[in-house]
Amino acid sequence: MDNRVLLAFYGDDFTGSTDAMEALHRFGLRTILFLDVPTESMLEQFEGVQCIGIAGTARAKNPAGMEKELTPVWSLFQSIRPYFVHYKVCSTFDSSPEVGSIGFVSELSRRYFKGSTYPLLVGTPDLGRYTVFGSHFANFHGNVFRLDEHPVMSKHPVTPMDEADLGKHLQKQTSQSIGYKTVLDMEKESPEPTVLEDTEDITIFDALEEKHMNWFADVMWASRQDEPQFLIGSSGIEFAMAAKWKAEGQTNAYEQTAQAQDIEQMLVVSGSVSDVTKKQLEQAEEAGFHLEQVPYELLTSEETLGSFIQHVLTLLEQKKKVVLYTAKGPSDEAIEKTRTHLQNEGIAEEDMGIYLGKRLGEWTKHIMEQSSLRRLVISGGDTSGFVTSQLGIYGLEVLESTAPGAPLCHAYSDDKRFNGLEIALKSGQLGGEAFFEKVFQAGKE
């Protein structure tokens, strides 16, 4: 076994990045997730890790913004030369030509990573995501929906998924040619490197069962070369490759020194407005959490902010488990009130998500600095990015897998207050209804 990094990934949002990290950790691969492009000294601190990741926000950006963010990442990965470089996208593939364009990324990446084809795998059966004959399906509350009929993703406010065929959806974003490897191909062909020869620019792989994931991993590992292979897809890539590496004895034994602690207080900051998060908030209230809605008027005012922060600190002392949230589901009237308020204050609609995320990040930092909190949960992909940046956190490592795709992590920061903080970052769609209470119970006997 050599010391070459097996896989380096970039996650196009923060919570999706922790999902990928957790999949690798689950199979015994020590993985560090950086929250920005790491310096040379940061990399030296974690010398010997088998996989590294960088969390980003490309999913929420236009192509120009994506290029600016990805250029230093791809340059770094090109210098590290892992076996595989993975552009990690959401397992519901939400993207468009204007926002989070996966097609644009595939074109940009050819400046850095060669290869006859870029394999694309989005299916993740472990998370209820399936691809069959190129069409994608997702589980929602126990029912599996075609992506264009999914109750949430088909109605996404920014990138609605109105096409279940991944190739047709992607073709709107790129002029590159797109091919398919279907479940029938996997039955007919052996998983040899030749599978990737004489193919299109991008090859979409089906995944309905674990055996299809194994077939994909066999092809990828058998076709590895001196130059990194570029991959596009969900954390299904991490699940598939990590299982392969564990089976082949490629994992380095290491002792996890940090463990989840038994805590008495926990703060949840939620900027997600999904139906899944709504149910999680309702379940948390039943489990004894105090829910405090963000006063939208405070978003543009500093006058009473101090008293509000003190109010939250008092709640933490009295209630112990507190959720600070913007809205309870997509129908909460607070969403429209917040939008109207911000418009009246001169904030453009396209800037509202960034503005709100930064404010929540600032408030969270104030609360953390004036309390002894050691565990924090952030709900919402974009919110997670803004809050962690305010806390000066530069890296994460899995402490405990509290729920698929949303682990409890150990934070690395140059700020002593936040170094060693236990933090969980959760997207709007993941976690399970009892997620917040499960995170609170982590570390207890």
Short mmCIF file of C-alpha atoms in Angstrom, two decimals:
data_model
loop_
_atom_site.label_atom_id
_atom_site.label_comp_id
_atom_site.label_asym_id
_atom_site.label_seq_id
_atom_site.Cartn_x
_atom_site.Cartn_y
_atom_site.Cartn_z
CA MET A 1 0.00 0.00 0.00
CA ASP A 2 1.42 3.39 -1.01
CA ASN A 3 0.87 6.74 0.71
CA ARG A 4 -0.90 8.33 -2.23
CA VAL A 5 -4.17 10.05 -1.35
CA LEU A 6 -6.95 7.78 -2.53
CA LEU A 7 -9.58 10.43 -3.13
CA ALA A 8 -9.90 14.21 -2.95
CA PHE A 9 -13.38 15.67 -3.21
CA TYR A 10 -14.98 19.08 -3.44
CA GLY A 11 -18.55 19.35 -2.14
CA ASP A 12 -20.74 21.94 -3.83
CA ASP A 13 -22.41 22.72 -0.50
CA PHE A 14 -21.32 22.29 3.12
CA THR A 15 -23.78 19.68 4.34
CA GLY A 16 -23.25 17.54 1.26
CA SER A 17 -19.54 17.66 2.01
CA THR A 18 -19.98 16.21 5.50
CA ASP A 19 -22.14 13.52 3.92
CA ALA A 20 -19.23 12.48 1.69
CA MET A 21 -16.76 12.62 4.59
CA GLU A 22 -19.01 10.40 6.70
CA ALA A 23 -19.28 7.77 3.98
CA LEU A 24 -15.48 7.46 3.86
CA HIS A 25 -15.17 7.45 7.67
CA ARG A 26 -17.76 4.70 7.90
CA PHE A 27 -15.42 2.33 6.05
CA GLY A 28 -12.34 3.19 8.10
CA LEU A 29 -10.74 5.83 5.87
CA ARG A 30 -9.47 8.78 7.90
CA THR A 31 -10.81 11.87 6.17
CA ILE A 32 -10.38 15.57 6.87
CA LEU A 33 -12.85 18.04 5.43
CA PHE A 34 -11.45 21.54 4.96
CA LEU A 35 -13.84 24.46 4.81
CA ASP A 36 -11.61 26.43 2.46
CA VAL A 37 -8.55 25.69 0.36
CA PRO A 38 -6.02 24.50 2.98
CA THR A 39 -2.57 26.00 3.40
CA GLU A 40 0.53 23.85 3.16
CA SER A 41 0.88 23.87 6.97
CA MET A 42 -2.72 22.67 7.38
CA LEU A 43 -2.08 19.78 5.02
CA GLU A 44 1.12 18.90 6.90
CA GLN A 45 -0.88 18.78 10.15
CA PHE A 46 -2.92 15.91 8.70
CA GLU A 47 -0.16 14.12 6.84
CA GLY A 48 -1.06 10.50 6.19
CA VAL A 49 -4.82 10.90 5.91
CA GLN A 50 -6.18 8.81 3.06
CA CYS A 51 -8.89 11.17 1.82
CA ILE A 52 -9.37 14.91 1.94
CA GLY A 53 -12.31 17.11 1.08
CA ILE A 54 -13.02 20.80 0.59
CA ALA A 55 -16.49 22.13 1.31
CA GLY A 56 -17.76 24.89 -0.90
CA THR A 57 -20.84 26.77 -2.06
CA ALA A 58 -20.70 26.29 -5.83
CA ARG A 59 -24.21 24.89 -5.87
CA ALA A 60 -25.58 28.37 -5.14
CA LYS A 61 -23.40 30.26 -7.65
CA ASN A 62 -23.47 31.23 -11.31
CA PRO A 63 -20.76 29.86 -13.66
CA ALA A 64 -18.47 32.87 -13.12
CA GLY A 65 -18.67 32.43 -9.36
CA MET A 66 -18.16 28.68 -9.68
CA GLU A 67 -15.02 29.15 -11.76
CA LYS A 68 -13.57 31.61 -9.25
CA GLU A 69 -14.21 29.17 -6.39
CA LEU A 70 -13.12 25.97 -8.11
CA THR A 71 -9.92 27.18 -9.81
CA PRO A 72 -7.72 27.13 -6.65
CA VAL A 73 -9.30 23.84 -5.54
CA TRP A 74 -8.59 22.06 -8.80
CA SER A 75 -5.05 23.49 -8.84
CA LEU A 76 -4.45 22.06 -5.37
CA PHE A 77 -5.91 18.66 -6.24
CA GLN A 78 -3.84 18.60 -9.43
CA SER A 79 -0.69 19.07 -7.30
CA ILE A 80 -1.71 16.46 -4.70
CA ARG A 81 -2.39 13.88 -7.43
CA PRO A 82 -4.86 11.57 -5.70
CA TYR A 83 -6.10 8.52 -7.57
CA PHE A 84 -9.53 10.17 -7.90
CA VAL A 85 -10.87 13.73 -7.84
CA HIS A 86 -14.59 13.96 -7.12
CA TYR A 87 -16.93 16.89 -7.75
CA LYS A 88 -19.57 16.03 -5.16
CA VAL A 89 -23.13 17.12 -5.96
CA CYS A 90 -26.41 16.66 -4.14
CA SER A 91 -28.00 13.23 -4.55
CA THR A 92 -31.05 14.96 -6.04
CA PHE A 93 -28.85 16.56 -8.73
CA ASP A 94 -30.51 19.98 -8.34
CA SER A 95 -28.74 22.34 -10.73
CA SER A 96 -29.42 24.54 -13.72
CA PRO A 97 -27.47 26.31 -16.48
CA GLU A 98 -27.57 29.51 -14.40
CA VAL A 99 -27.07 28.16 -10.85
CA GLY A 100 -24.83 25.31 -9.72
CA SER A 101 -24.24 24.12 -13.29
CA ILE A 102 -22.78 20.62 -13.20
CA GLY A 103 -22.28 20.78 -16.95
CA PHE A 104 -20.15 23.90 -16.62
CA VAL A 105 -17.99 22.18 -13.99
CA SER A 106 -17.36 19.24 -16.30
CA GLU A 107 -16.13 21.62 -19.01
CA LEU A 108 -13.97 23.64 -16.59
CA SER A 109 -12.41 20.49 -15.13
CA ARG A 110 -11.00 19.36 -18.47
CA ARG A 111 -8.36 22.07 -18.12
CA TYR A 112 -7.01 20.15 -15.12
CA PHE A 113 -8.03 16.49 -15.41
CA LYS A 114 -7.84 14.51 -18.62
CA GLY A 115 -9.62 11.28 -19.38
CA SER A 116 -11.67 9.80 -22.18
CA THR A 117 -14.83 10.07 -20.11
CA TYR A 118 -15.98 11.53 -16.81
CA PRO A 119 -17.96 8.86 -14.92
CA LEU A 120 -21.10 10.21 -13.22
CA LEU A 121 -22.83 8.34 -10.37
CA VAL A 122 -25.70 9.94 -8.45
CA GLY A 123 -27.53 6.90 -7.10
CA THR A 124 -26.97 6.15 -3.42
CA PRO A 125 -29.23 3.26 -2.37
CA ASP A 126 -28.14 3.69 1.27
CA LEU A 127 -29.76 7.16 1.20
CA GLY A 128 -32.80 6.15 -0.87
CA ARG A 129 -31.49 7.53 -4.18
CA TYR A 130 -31.77 5.31 -7.26
CA THR A 131 -30.87 5.66 -10.96
CA VAL A 132 -32.41 3.26 -13.50
CA PHE A 133 -31.90 3.63 -17.27
CA GLY A 134 -30.57 7.10 -16.58
CA SER A 135 -33.70 8.29 -14.74
CA HIS A 136 -33.34 9.28 -11.10
CA PHE A 137 -35.61 8.48 -8.16
CA ALA A 138 -35.59 9.61 -4.52
CA ASN A 139 -37.21 8.34 -1.33
CA PHE A 140 -39.43 10.80 0.53
CA HIS A 141 -41.10 9.69 3.78
CA GLY A 142 -41.02 6.04 2.76
CA ASN A 143 -42.24 6.53 -0.81
CA VAL A 144 -39.97 6.58 -3.86
CA PHE A 145 -40.69 9.32 -6.40
CA ARG A 146 -39.32 10.00 -9.85
CA LEU A 147 -37.30 13.20 -9.50
CA ASP A 148 -39.66 15.33 -11.58
CA GLU A 149 -42.53 14.22 -9.33
CA HIS A 150 -40.67 14.55 -6.03
CA PRO A 151 -42.77 16.64 -3.55
CA VAL A 152 -39.78 18.81 -2.62
CA MET A 153 -37.19 18.77 -5.40
CA SER A 154 -39.66 19.24 -8.26
CA LYS A 155 -40.72 22.47 -6.54
CA HIS A 156 -37.29 23.72 -5.47
CA PRO A 157 -37.42 27.56 -5.49
CA VAL A 158 -34.06 28.01 -7.27
CA THR A 159 -33.30 24.79 -9.16
CA PRO A 160 -36.58 22.87 -9.61
CA MET A 161 -35.95 19.36 -10.95
CA ASP A 162 -38.46 19.09 -13.77
CA GLU A 163 -36.56 16.33 -15.58
CA ALA A 164 -35.84 12.89 -14.12
CA ASP A 165 -33.52 11.77 -16.94
CA LEU A 166 -30.11 12.87 -15.69
CA GLY A 167 -28.67 13.02 -19.18
CA LYS A 168 -31.42 15.26 -20.53
CA HIS A 169 -31.15 17.51 -17.48
CA LEU A 170 -27.36 17.72 -17.82
CA GLN A 171 -27.48 18.29 -21.58
CA LYS A 172 -29.15 21.66 -20.91
CA GLN A 173 -25.94 22.70 -19.13
CA THR A 174 -23.22 21.48 -21.48
CA SER A 175 -22.46 20.70 -25.13
CA GLN A 176 -20.39 17.67 -24.09
CA SER A 177 -21.67 14.28 -25.21
CA ILE A 178 -23.40 12.10 -22.63
CA GLY A 179 -23.72 8.31 -22.53
CA TYR A 180 -25.20 5.73 -20.17
CA LYS A 181 -24.17 2.52 -18.45
CA THR A 182 -27.42 0.88 -17.40
CA VAL A 183 -28.32 -1.97 -15.09
CA LEU A 184 -28.56 -4.18 -18.19
CA ASP A 185 -25.02 -3.25 -19.22
CA MET A 186 -23.86 -4.20 -15.75
CA GLU A 187 -25.45 -7.62 -16.15
CA LYS A 188 -23.87 -8.17 -19.58
CA GLU A 189 -20.38 -6.73 -19.13
CA SER A 190 -17.69 -7.61 -16.64
CA PRO A 191 -16.32 -4.66 -14.64
CA GLU A 192 -13.11 -4.21 -16.60
CA PRO A 193 -11.22 -0.98 -17.47
CA THR A 194 -12.34 -1.36 -21.10
CA VAL A 195 -15.83 -0.29 -19.98
CA LEU A 196 -14.55 3.30 -19.99
CA GLU A 197 -13.03 3.15 -23.47
CA ASP A 198 -14.67 4.61 -26.60
CA THR A 199 -17.35 6.32 -24.56
CA GLU A 200 -18.91 9.78 -24.46
CA ASP A 201 -17.47 12.81 -22.64
CA ILE A 202 -19.64 12.00 -19.62
CA THR A 203 -20.96 8.55 -18.73
CA ILE A 204 -23.95 8.22 -16.39
CA PHE A 205 -23.97 5.02 -14.33
CA ASP A 206 -27.17 3.43 -13.02
CA ALA A 207 -27.42 2.34 -9.38
CA LEU A 208 -30.44 0.49 -8.04
CA GLU A 209 -28.79 -2.03 -5.71
CA GLU A 210 -25.53 -2.48 -3.86
CA LYS A 211 -24.24 -4.81 -6.60
CA HIS A 212 -24.39 -1.93 -9.07
CA MET A 213 -22.35 0.24 -6.72
CA ASN A 214 -19.80 -2.57 -6.44
CA TRP A 215 -19.66 -2.90 -10.23
CA PHE A 216 -18.96 0.82 -10.56
CA ALA A 217 -16.19 0.68 -7.93
CA ASP A 218 -14.59 -2.36 -9.59
CA VAL A 219 -14.42 -0.51 -12.91
CA MET A 220 -13.00 2.65 -11.35
CA TRP A 221 -10.32 0.92 -9.31
CA ALA A 222 -9.29 -1.39 -12.14
CA SER A 223 -8.91 1.60 -14.49
CA ARG A 224 -6.86 3.80 -12.14
CA GLN A 225 -3.85 5.46 -13.72
CA ASP A 226 -0.98 7.75 -12.84
CA GLU A 227 -3.11 10.82 -13.56
CA PRO A 228 -6.19 11.44 -11.36
CA GLN A 229 -9.53 10.23 -12.67
CA PHE A 230 -12.21 12.91 -12.45
CA LEU A 231 -15.60 11.80 -11.13
CA ILE A 232 -18.95 13.57 -10.83
CA GLY A 233 -21.73 12.51 -8.49
CA SER A 234 -23.22 12.16 -5.05
CA SER A 235 -21.76 10.56 -1.92
CA GLY A 236 -22.62 7.30 -3.66
CA ILE A 237 -19.10 7.56 -5.09
CA GLU A 238 -17.63 7.61 -1.58
CA PHE A 239 -19.86 4.71 -0.48
CA ALA A 240 -18.87 2.63 -3.51
CA MET A 241 -15.14 3.35 -3.51
CA ALA A 242 -14.70 3.14 0.27
CA ALA A 243 -16.41 -0.27 0.38
CA LYS A 244 -14.07 -1.43 -2.38
CA TRP A 245 -10.97 -0.14 -0.60
CA LYS A 246 -11.97 -1.72 2.70
CA ALA A 247 -12.59 -5.08 1.01
CA GLU A 248 -9.16 -4.91 -0.64
CA GLY A 249 -7.33 -3.91 2.55
CA GLN A 250 -6.50 -0.40 1.37
CA THR A 251 -7.56 1.30 4.62
CA ASN A 252 -4.87 2.40 7.07
CA ALA A 253 -5.59 1.52 10.68
CA TYR A 254 -5.81 4.63 12.86
CA GLU A 255 -7.07 5.35 16.35
CA GLN A 256 -9.76 8.00 16.67
CA THR A 257 -8.72 9.99 19.73
CA ALA A 258 -11.58 12.51 19.98
CA GLN A 259 -14.93 11.21 21.24
CA ALA A 260 -18.36 12.80 21.60
CA GLN A 261 -18.81 14.26 25.09
CA ASP A 262 -21.79 14.08 27.45
CA ILE A 263 -23.18 17.64 27.17
CA GLU A 264 -25.97 19.52 28.96
CA GLN A 265 -26.61 22.37 26.53
CA MET A 266 -27.03 22.46 22.77
CA LEU A 267 -27.94 25.17 20.26
CA VAL A 268 -29.54 24.50 16.88
CA VAL A 269 -29.48 27.27 14.24
CA SER A 270 -31.86 26.51 11.39
CA GLY A 271 -32.06 28.42 8.12
CA SER A 272 -33.74 25.57 6.26
CA VAL A 273 -37.38 25.96 5.22
CA SER A 274 -37.93 22.42 3.90
CA ASP A 275 -40.82 20.17 4.92
CA VAL A 276 -38.28 17.70 6.31
CA THR A 277 -36.85 20.35 8.63
CA LYS A 278 -40.37 21.37 9.66
CA LYS A 279 -41.05 17.84 10.90
CA GLN A 280 -37.69 17.80 12.67
CA LEU A 281 -38.52 21.06 14.44
CA GLU A 282 -41.89 19.69 15.54
CA GLN A 283 -40.25 16.50 16.82
CA ALA A 284 -37.60 18.53 18.65
CA GLU A 285 -40.28 20.55 20.44
CA GLU A 286 -41.89 17.29 21.58
CA ALA A 287 -38.45 16.17 22.84
CA GLY A 288 -38.13 19.23 25.07
CA PHE A 289 -36.35 21.72 22.83
CA HIS A 290 -37.35 25.36 23.11
CA LEU A 291 -38.05 26.80 19.64
CA GLU A 292 -37.29 30.50 19.17
CA GLN A 293 -38.14 32.08 15.81
CA VAL A 294 -35.77 34.70 14.43
CA PRO A 295 -37.41 38.15 14.53
CA TYR A 296 -37.05 39.20 10.90
CA GLU A 297 -36.97 42.88 11.89
CA LEU A 298 -33.62 42.27 13.61
CA LEU A 299 -32.00 41.17 10.38
CA THR A 300 -31.40 44.78 9.38
CA SER A 301 -31.12 46.42 12.80
CA GLU A 302 -28.49 46.47 15.52
CA GLU A 303 -30.54 48.48 18.04
CA THR A 304 -32.06 45.58 19.98
CA LEU A 305 -29.70 42.83 18.83
CA GLY A 306 -27.83 42.80 22.15
CA SER A 307 -31.00 42.18 24.13
CA PHE A 308 -32.03 39.40 21.73
CA ILE A 309 -28.65 37.67 22.09
CA GLN A 310 -28.99 37.94 25.87
CA HIS A 311 -32.49 36.46 25.59
CA VAL A 312 -31.11 33.42 23.73
CA LEU A 313 -28.33 33.01 26.31
CA THR A 314 -30.91 33.05 29.10
CA LEU A 315 -32.95 30.43 27.24
CA LEU A 316 -29.88 28.21 26.98
CA GLU A 317 -29.31 28.45 30.73
CA GLN A 318 -32.95 27.72 31.52
CA LYS A 319 -34.07 25.34 28.76
CA LYS A 320 -30.68 23.75 27.89
CA LYS A 321 -31.86 22.71 24.40
CA VAL A 322 -32.67 25.66 22.13
CA VAL A 323 -33.50 25.98 18.43
CA LEU A 324 -33.12 29.34 16.71
CA TYR A 325 -35.01 29.09 13.41
CA THR A 326 -36.10 31.32 10.52
CA ALA A 327 -39.21 29.47 9.37
CA LYS A 328 -41.11 26.26 10.06
CA GLY A 329 -41.58 24.79 6.60
CA PRO A 330 -42.17 26.37 3.17
CA SER A 331 -45.66 27.64 4.08
CA ASP A 332 -44.57 29.67 7.12
CA GLU A 333 -45.81 33.24 6.64
CA ALA A 334 -42.50 34.46 8.09
CA ILE A 335 -40.85 33.69 4.72
CA GLU A 336 -42.89 36.28 2.85
CA LYS A 337 -42.65 38.77 5.72
CA THR A 338 -38.86 38.41 5.75
CA ARG A 339 -38.64 38.82 1.97
CA THR A 340 -40.82 41.96 2.05
CA HIS A 341 -38.84 43.42 4.94
CA LEU A 342 -35.50 42.88 3.21
CA GLN A 343 -36.84 44.31 -0.05
CA ASN A 344 -37.97 47.40 1.81
CA GLU A 345 -34.46 47.72 3.22
CA GLY A 346 -32.99 47.72 -0.28
CA ILE A 347 -31.68 44.16 -0.40
CA ALA A 348 -32.06 42.49 -3.80
CA GLU A 349 -33.86 39.16 -3.87
CA GLU A 350 -30.86 37.30 -5.28
CA ASP A 351 -28.76 38.54 -2.33
CA MET A 352 -31.25 37.65 0.41
CA GLY A 353 -29.97 34.11 1.05
CA ILE A 354 -26.39 35.34 1.47
CA TYR A 355 -27.50 38.24 3.66
CA LEU A 356 -29.59 35.99 5.91
CA GLY A 357 -26.83 33.39 6.18
CA LYS A 358 -24.23 35.97 7.19
CA ARG A 359 -26.53 37.43 9.84
CA LEU A 360 -27.23 34.02 11.33
CA GLY A 361 -23.49 33.37 11.35
CA GLU A 362 -22.78 36.64 13.18
CA TRP A 363 -25.48 35.94 15.76
CA THR A 364 -24.24 32.41 16.33
CA LYS A 365 -20.71 33.68 16.95
CA HIS A 366 -21.98 36.24 19.50
CA ILE A 367 -23.94 33.53 21.32
CA MET A 368 -21.03 31.07 21.31
CA GLU A 369 -18.53 33.66 22.57
CA GLN A 370 -20.75 34.53 25.52
CA SER A 371 -21.58 30.96 26.52
CA SER A 372 -19.84 27.70 27.35
CA LEU A 373 -21.59 25.73 24.61
CA ARG A 374 -19.58 22.82 23.27
CA ARG A 375 -22.08 21.42 20.75
CA LEU A 376 -23.77 23.22 17.87
CA VAL A 377 -26.09 22.05 15.08
CA ILE A 378 -26.62 24.00 11.85
CA SER A 379 -29.59 23.09 9.67
CA GLY A 380 -29.47 24.21 6.04
CA GLY A 381 -26.69 23.84 3.46
CA ASP A 382 -26.06 27.51 2.78
CA THR A 383 -26.54 28.45 6.46
CA SER A 384 -23.89 25.90 7.43
CA GLY A 385 -21.31 27.56 5.20
CA PHE A 386 -21.89 31.05 6.56
CA VAL A 387 -21.97 30.01 10.22
CA THR A 388 -18.78 27.92 10.11
CA SER A 389 -16.90 30.71 8.35
CA GLN A 390 -17.88 33.14 11.12
CA LEU A 391 -16.47 30.72 13.71
CA GLY A 392 -13.11 30.46 11.97
CA ILE A 393 -13.46 26.69 11.57
CA TYR A 394 -11.06 25.44 8.90
CA GLY A 395 -11.53 21.68 9.19
CA LEU A 396 -13.88 18.91 10.33
CA GLU A 397 -13.49 15.24 11.20
CA VAL A 398 -16.28 12.78 11.98
CA LEU A 399 -16.86 12.09 15.68
CA GLU A 400 -20.00 10.01 15.49
CA SER A 401 -22.46 8.99 12.77
CA THR A 402 -25.66 10.26 14.34
CA ALA A 403 -27.70 10.01 11.11
CA PRO A 404 -26.88 9.10 7.49
CA GLY A 405 -25.42 12.13 5.74
CA ALA A 406 -25.28 14.36 8.83
CA PRO A 407 -22.56 13.25 11.28
CA LEU A 408 -21.47 14.92 14.49
CA CYS A 409 -18.00 16.34 13.84
CA HIS A 410 -14.90 17.58 15.66
CA ALA A 411 -14.01 21.11 14.51
CA TYR A 412 -10.50 22.43 13.92
CA SER A 413 -10.02 26.18 14.39
CA ASP A 414 -7.17 28.58 15.13
CA ASP A 415 -9.55 30.24 17.61
CA LYS A 416 -9.26 28.37 20.92
CA ARG A 417 -12.94 28.97 21.68
CA PHE A 418 -14.03 26.99 18.65
CA ASN A 419 -11.20 24.46 18.33
CA GLY A 420 -12.63 21.10 19.39
CA LEU A 421 -16.23 22.30 19.09
CA GLU A 422 -18.66 19.47 18.38
CA ILE A 423 -20.75 20.46 15.37
CA ALA A 424 -23.28 18.81 13.07
CA LEU A 425 -24.16 20.31 9.68
CA LYS A 426 -27.46 19.10 8.22
CA SER A 427 -29.04 19.78 4.84
CA GLY A 428 -32.75 20.47 4.65
CA GLN A 429 -33.52 16.99 3.29
CA LEU A 430 -31.53 14.72 5.62
CA GLY A 431 -31.38 13.60 9.22
CA GLY A 432 -34.59 11.80 10.17
CA GLU A 433 -37.41 13.30 12.23
CA ALA A 434 -35.67 12.80 15.61
CA PHE A 435 -32.34 14.17 14.37
CA PHE A 436 -31.89 17.04 16.84
CA GLU A 437 -32.55 14.87 19.89
CA LYS A 438 -30.24 12.16 18.53
CA VAL A 439 -27.42 14.68 18.25
CA PHE A 440 -28.11 15.90 21.79
CA GLN A 441 -27.91 12.32 23.10
CA ALA A 442 -24.57 11.60 21.39
CA GLY A 443 -21.86 10.85 23.97
CA LYS A 444 -24.28 9.84 26.70
CA GLU A 445 -24.04 6.38 28.22
#
